[in-house]
Short mmCIF file of C-alpha atoms in Angstrom, two decimals:
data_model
loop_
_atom_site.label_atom_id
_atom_site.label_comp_id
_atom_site.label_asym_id
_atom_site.label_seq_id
_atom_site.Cartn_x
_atom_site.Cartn_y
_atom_site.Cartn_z
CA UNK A 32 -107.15 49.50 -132.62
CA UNK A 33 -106.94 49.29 -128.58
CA UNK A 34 -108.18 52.71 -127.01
CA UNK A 35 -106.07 53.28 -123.62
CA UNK A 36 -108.36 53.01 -120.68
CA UNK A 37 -107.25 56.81 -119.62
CA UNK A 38 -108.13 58.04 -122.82
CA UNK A 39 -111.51 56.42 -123.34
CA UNK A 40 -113.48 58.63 -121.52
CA UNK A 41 -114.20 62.78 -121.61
CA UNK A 42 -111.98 65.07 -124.06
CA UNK A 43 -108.87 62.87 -124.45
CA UNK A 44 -111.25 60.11 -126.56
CA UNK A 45 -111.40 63.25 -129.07
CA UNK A 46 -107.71 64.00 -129.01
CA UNK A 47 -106.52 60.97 -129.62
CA UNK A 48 -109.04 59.90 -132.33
CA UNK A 49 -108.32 62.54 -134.04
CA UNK A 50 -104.62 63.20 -133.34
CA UNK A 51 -104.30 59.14 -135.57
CA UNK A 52 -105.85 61.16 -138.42
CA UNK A 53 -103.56 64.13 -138.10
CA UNK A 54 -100.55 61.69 -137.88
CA UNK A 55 -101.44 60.27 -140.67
CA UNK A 56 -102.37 63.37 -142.18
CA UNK A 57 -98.93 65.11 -142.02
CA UNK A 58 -97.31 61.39 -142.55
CA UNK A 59 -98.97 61.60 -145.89
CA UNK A 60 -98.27 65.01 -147.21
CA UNK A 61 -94.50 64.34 -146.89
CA UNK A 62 -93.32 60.73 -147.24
CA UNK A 63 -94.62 60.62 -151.20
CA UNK A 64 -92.40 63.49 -151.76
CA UNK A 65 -89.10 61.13 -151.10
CA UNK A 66 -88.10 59.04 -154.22
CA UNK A 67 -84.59 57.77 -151.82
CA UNK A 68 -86.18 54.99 -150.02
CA UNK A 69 -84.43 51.72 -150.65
CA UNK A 70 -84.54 49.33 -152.68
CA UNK A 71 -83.01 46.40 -150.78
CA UNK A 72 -84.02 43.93 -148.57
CA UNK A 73 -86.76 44.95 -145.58
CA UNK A 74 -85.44 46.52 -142.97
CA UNK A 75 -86.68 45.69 -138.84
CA UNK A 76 -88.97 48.01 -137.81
CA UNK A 77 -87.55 50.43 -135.81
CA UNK A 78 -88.16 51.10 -132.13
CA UNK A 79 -88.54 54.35 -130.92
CA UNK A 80 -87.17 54.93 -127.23
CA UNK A 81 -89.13 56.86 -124.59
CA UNK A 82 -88.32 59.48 -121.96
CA UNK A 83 -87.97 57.22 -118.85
CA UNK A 84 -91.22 58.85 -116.66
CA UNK A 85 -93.76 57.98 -120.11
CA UNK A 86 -96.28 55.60 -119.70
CA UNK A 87 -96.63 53.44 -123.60
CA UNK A 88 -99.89 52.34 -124.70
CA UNK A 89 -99.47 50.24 -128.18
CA UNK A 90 -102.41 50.74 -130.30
CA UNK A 91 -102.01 48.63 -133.38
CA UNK A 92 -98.57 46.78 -134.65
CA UNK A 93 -100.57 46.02 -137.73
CA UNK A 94 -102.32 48.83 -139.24
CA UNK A 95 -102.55 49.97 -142.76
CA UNK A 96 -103.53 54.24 -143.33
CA UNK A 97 -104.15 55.31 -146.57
CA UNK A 98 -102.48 52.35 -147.87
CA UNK A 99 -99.64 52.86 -145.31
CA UNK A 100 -98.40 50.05 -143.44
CA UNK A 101 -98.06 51.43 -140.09
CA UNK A 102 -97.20 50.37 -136.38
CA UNK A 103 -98.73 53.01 -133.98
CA UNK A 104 -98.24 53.73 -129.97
CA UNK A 105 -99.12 56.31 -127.31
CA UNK A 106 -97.58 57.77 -124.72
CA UNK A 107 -97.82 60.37 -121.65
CA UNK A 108 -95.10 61.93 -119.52
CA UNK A 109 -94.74 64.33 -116.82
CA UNK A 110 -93.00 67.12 -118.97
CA UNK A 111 -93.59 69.68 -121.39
CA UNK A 112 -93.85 69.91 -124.93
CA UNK A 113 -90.60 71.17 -125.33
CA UNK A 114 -88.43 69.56 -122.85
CA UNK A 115 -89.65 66.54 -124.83
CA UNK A 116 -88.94 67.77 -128.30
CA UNK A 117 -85.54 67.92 -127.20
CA UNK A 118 -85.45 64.73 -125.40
CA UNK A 119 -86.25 62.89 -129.36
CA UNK A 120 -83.91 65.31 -130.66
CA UNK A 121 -80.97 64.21 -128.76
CA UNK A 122 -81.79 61.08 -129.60
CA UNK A 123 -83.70 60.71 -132.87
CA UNK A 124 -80.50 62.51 -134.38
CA UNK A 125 -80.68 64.85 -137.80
CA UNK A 126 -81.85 65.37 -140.57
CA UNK A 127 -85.20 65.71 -138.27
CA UNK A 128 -88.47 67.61 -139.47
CA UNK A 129 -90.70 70.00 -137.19
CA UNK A 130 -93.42 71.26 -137.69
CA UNK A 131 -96.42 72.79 -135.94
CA UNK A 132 -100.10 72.38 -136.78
CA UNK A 133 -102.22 74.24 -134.44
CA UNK A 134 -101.57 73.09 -130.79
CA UNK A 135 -99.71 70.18 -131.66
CA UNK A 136 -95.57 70.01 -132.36
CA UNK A 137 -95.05 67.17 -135.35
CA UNK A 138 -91.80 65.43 -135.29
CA UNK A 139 -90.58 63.54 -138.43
CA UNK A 140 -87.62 61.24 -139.23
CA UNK A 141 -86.61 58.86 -142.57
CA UNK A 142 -84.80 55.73 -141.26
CA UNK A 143 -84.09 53.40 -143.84
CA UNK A 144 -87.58 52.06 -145.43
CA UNK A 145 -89.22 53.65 -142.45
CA UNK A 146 -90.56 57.46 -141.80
CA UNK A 147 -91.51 58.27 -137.85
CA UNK A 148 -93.75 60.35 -137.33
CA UNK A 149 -94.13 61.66 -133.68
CA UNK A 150 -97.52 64.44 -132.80
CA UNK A 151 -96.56 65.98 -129.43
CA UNK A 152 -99.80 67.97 -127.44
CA UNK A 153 -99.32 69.62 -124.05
CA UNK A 154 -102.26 68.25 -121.36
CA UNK A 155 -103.28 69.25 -117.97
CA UNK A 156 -100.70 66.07 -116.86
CA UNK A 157 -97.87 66.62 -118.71
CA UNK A 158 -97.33 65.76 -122.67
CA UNK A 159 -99.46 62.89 -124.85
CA UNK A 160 -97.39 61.56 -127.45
CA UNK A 161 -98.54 59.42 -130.65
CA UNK A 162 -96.45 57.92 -132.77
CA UNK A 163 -96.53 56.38 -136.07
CA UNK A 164 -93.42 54.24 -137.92
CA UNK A 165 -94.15 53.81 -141.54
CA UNK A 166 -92.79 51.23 -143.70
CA UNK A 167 -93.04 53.59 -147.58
CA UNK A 168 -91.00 51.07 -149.91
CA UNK A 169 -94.03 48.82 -149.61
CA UNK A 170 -96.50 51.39 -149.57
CA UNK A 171 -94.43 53.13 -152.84
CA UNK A 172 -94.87 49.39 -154.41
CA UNK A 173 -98.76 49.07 -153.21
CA UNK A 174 -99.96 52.52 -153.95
CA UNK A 175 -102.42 51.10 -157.14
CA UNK A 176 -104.34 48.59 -154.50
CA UNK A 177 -104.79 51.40 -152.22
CA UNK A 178 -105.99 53.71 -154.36
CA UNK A 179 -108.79 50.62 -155.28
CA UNK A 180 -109.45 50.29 -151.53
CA UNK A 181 -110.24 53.94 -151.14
CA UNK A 182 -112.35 53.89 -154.62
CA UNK A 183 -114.24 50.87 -153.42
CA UNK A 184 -115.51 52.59 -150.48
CA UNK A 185 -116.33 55.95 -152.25
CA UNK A 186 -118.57 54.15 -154.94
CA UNK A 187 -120.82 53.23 -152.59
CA UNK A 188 -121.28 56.86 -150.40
CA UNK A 189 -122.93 58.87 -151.94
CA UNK A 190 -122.02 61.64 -154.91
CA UNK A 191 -119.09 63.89 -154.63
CA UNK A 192 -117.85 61.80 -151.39
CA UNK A 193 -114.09 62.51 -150.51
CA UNK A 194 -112.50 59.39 -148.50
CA UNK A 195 -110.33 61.71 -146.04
CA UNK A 196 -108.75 58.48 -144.51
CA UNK A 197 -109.25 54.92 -144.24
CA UNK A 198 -107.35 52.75 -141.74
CA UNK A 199 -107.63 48.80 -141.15
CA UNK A 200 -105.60 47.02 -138.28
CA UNK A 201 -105.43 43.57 -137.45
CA UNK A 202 -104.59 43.13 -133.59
CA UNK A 203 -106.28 41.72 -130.57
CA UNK A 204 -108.02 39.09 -132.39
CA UNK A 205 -110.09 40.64 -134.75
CA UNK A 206 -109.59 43.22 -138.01
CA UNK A 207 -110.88 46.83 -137.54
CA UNK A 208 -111.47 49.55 -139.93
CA UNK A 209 -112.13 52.96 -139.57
CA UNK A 210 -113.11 55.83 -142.80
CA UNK A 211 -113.99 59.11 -142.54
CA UNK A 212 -115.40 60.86 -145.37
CA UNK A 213 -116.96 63.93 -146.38
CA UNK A 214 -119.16 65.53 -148.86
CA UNK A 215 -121.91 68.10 -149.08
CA UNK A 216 -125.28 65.69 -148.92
CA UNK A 217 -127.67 65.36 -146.37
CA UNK A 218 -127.28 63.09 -143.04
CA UNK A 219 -130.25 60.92 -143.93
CA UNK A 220 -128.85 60.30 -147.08
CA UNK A 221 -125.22 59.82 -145.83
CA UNK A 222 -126.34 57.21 -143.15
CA UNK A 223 -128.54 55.32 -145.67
CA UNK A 224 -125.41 54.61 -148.21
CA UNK A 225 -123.27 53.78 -145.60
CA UNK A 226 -126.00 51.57 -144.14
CA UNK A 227 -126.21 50.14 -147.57
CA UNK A 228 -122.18 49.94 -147.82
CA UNK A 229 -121.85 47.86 -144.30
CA UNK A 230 -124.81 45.54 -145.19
CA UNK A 231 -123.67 44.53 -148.50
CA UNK A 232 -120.25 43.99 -146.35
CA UNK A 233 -122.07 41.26 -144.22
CA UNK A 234 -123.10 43.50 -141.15
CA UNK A 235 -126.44 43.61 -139.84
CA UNK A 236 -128.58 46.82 -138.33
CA UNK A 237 -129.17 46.54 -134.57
CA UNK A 238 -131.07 50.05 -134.17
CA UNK A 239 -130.66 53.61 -135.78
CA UNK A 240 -130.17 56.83 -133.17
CA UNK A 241 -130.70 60.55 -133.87
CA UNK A 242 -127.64 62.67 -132.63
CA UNK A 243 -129.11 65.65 -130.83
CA UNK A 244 -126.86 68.40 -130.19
CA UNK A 245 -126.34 69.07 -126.18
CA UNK A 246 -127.53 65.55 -125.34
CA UNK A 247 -125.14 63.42 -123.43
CA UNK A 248 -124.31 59.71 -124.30
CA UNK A 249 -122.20 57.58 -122.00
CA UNK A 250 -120.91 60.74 -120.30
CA UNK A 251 -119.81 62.59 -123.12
CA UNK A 252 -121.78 65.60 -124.37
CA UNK A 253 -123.10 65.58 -128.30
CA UNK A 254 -121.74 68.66 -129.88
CA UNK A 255 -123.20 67.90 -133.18
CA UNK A 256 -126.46 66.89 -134.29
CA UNK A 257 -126.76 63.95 -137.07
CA UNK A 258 -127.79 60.10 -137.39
CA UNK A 259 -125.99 57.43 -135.69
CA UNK A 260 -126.65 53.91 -137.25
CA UNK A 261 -125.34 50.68 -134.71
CA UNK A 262 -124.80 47.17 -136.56
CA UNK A 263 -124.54 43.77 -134.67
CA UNK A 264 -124.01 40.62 -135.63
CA UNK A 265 -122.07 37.25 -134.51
CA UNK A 266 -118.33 38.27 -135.05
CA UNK A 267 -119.24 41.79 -136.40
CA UNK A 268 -120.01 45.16 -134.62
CA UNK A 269 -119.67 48.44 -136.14
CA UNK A 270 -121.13 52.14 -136.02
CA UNK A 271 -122.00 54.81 -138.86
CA UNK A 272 -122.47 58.61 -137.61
CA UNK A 273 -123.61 61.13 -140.31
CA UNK A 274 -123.33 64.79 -139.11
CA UNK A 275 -122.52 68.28 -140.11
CA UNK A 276 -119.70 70.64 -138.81
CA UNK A 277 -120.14 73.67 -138.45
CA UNK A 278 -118.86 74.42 -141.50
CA UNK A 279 -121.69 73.24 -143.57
CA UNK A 280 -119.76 70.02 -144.56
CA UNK A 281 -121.26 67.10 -143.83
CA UNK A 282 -118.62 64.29 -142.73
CA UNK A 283 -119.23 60.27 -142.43
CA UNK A 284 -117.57 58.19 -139.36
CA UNK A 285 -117.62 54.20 -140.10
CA UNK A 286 -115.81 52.31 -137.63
CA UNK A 287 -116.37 48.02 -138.19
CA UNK A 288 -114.99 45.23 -136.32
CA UNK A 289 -114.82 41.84 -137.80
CA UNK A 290 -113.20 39.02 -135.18
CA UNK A 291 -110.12 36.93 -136.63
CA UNK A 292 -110.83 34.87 -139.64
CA UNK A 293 -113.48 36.87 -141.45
CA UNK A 294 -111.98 39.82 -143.70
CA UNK A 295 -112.13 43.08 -143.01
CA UNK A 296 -114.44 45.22 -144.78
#
């Protein structure tokens, strides 16, 4: 998964990392629920057309969420929220879902095999768009070896461990994955399963960090406190955080590169 250069850096790395999860997050609440997806031959994937000012940034044509084949993009334009909501109105056609969570306007389509799913978030430049198109008749037929996926993974946290998502892409030459979990154990545990997890996965430790609140790494300012674990190895990179939110929940972050030809964890 390919982060856009503009939205590496300060509080739109959070937005969009997050915003994926809530994409898939509604995506998955909804397109279970729809027992009319077709049974013929696949369909080509649809393409979802822009307002003409938006700037595209593709982030994976190959990912799989929550046992979801998906194709995912970004955008920005120079509009507002809801001049935009009508622009993919007029153009998306009905039936079309909306729905708000928070600050964020959800858009949501079936076409054919497909669902699109579009999160819409007003910024200090205009509107950042993310989009996911979903192909369900495979995930419908695939749903057992996802489930095994997400079991896999939640085996080897610790006790009581909730997989929240798990996404693996294959793009730019190499397979990524990213999991976030959550359960109610301590940090130093959490890091030490997932340490476990990655190693018996063929990644090796380069150095463990403590996460102190208010501290600032690469520009950005730590707003939790936790343990960040860093493995590298030739054709393998990938990071563990364990942290709590305020909440009291503690959550785990794995994100793992593997380059082309080795599997993804």
């Amino acid at each position: 998964m390919r982060l856009p250069t503009k939205l590496q850096k300060g509080k739109f790395a959070a937005t969009r990392f997050w915003g994926i999860a809530l994409v898939i997050a509604v995506l998955a609440s909804v397109v279970f629920m729809r027992p009319s997806i077709s049974a013929g031959q696949p369909q080509v994937w649809p393409t979802i057309q822009l307002p003409a000012d938006a700037e595209s940034i593709s982030i994976s044509d190959h990912m799989v969420a929550n046992g979801v084949p998906m194709r995912t993009s970004s955008f920005t334009a120079r509009q507002d929220v809801a001049t935009t909501v009508a622009w993919f109105k007029a153009r998306l056609g009905s039936p079309l879902a909306e729905d708000r969570l928070g600050n964020k306007t959800i858009l949501g389509r079936a076409e054919g095999d497909f669902y699109i799913t579009i999160q819409l978030e007003q910024i200090e430049t205009g509107v950042l768009g993310l989009i996911g198109v979903s192909d369900m008749r495979y995930a419908l037929t695939q749903r057992g070896k996802s489930r095994e996926a997400t079991d896999a993974w939640a085996r080897d946290l610790p006790s009581g461990t909730k997989v929240l998502n798990l996404l693996v892409s294959q793009d730019d030459g190499k397979s990524s994955t990213y999991l976030l979990a959550s359960n109610l154990q301590s940090d130093a545990l959490n890091a030490e399963r997932a340490t476990r997890a990655l190693e018996r996965r063929g990644f090796v430790v380069e150095r463990k960090v403590d996460l102190e609140k208010g501290a600032t790494v690469n520009g950005s300012v730590i707003t939790v406190s936790g343990r960040t674990v860093l493995f590298k190895s030739a054709g393998r990179e990938a990071t563990v955080m364990a942290f709590h939110d305020e909440s009291g929940r503690a959550a785990i972050v794995i994100n793992a590169v593997v380059l082309t030809g080795r599997l993804a964890p």
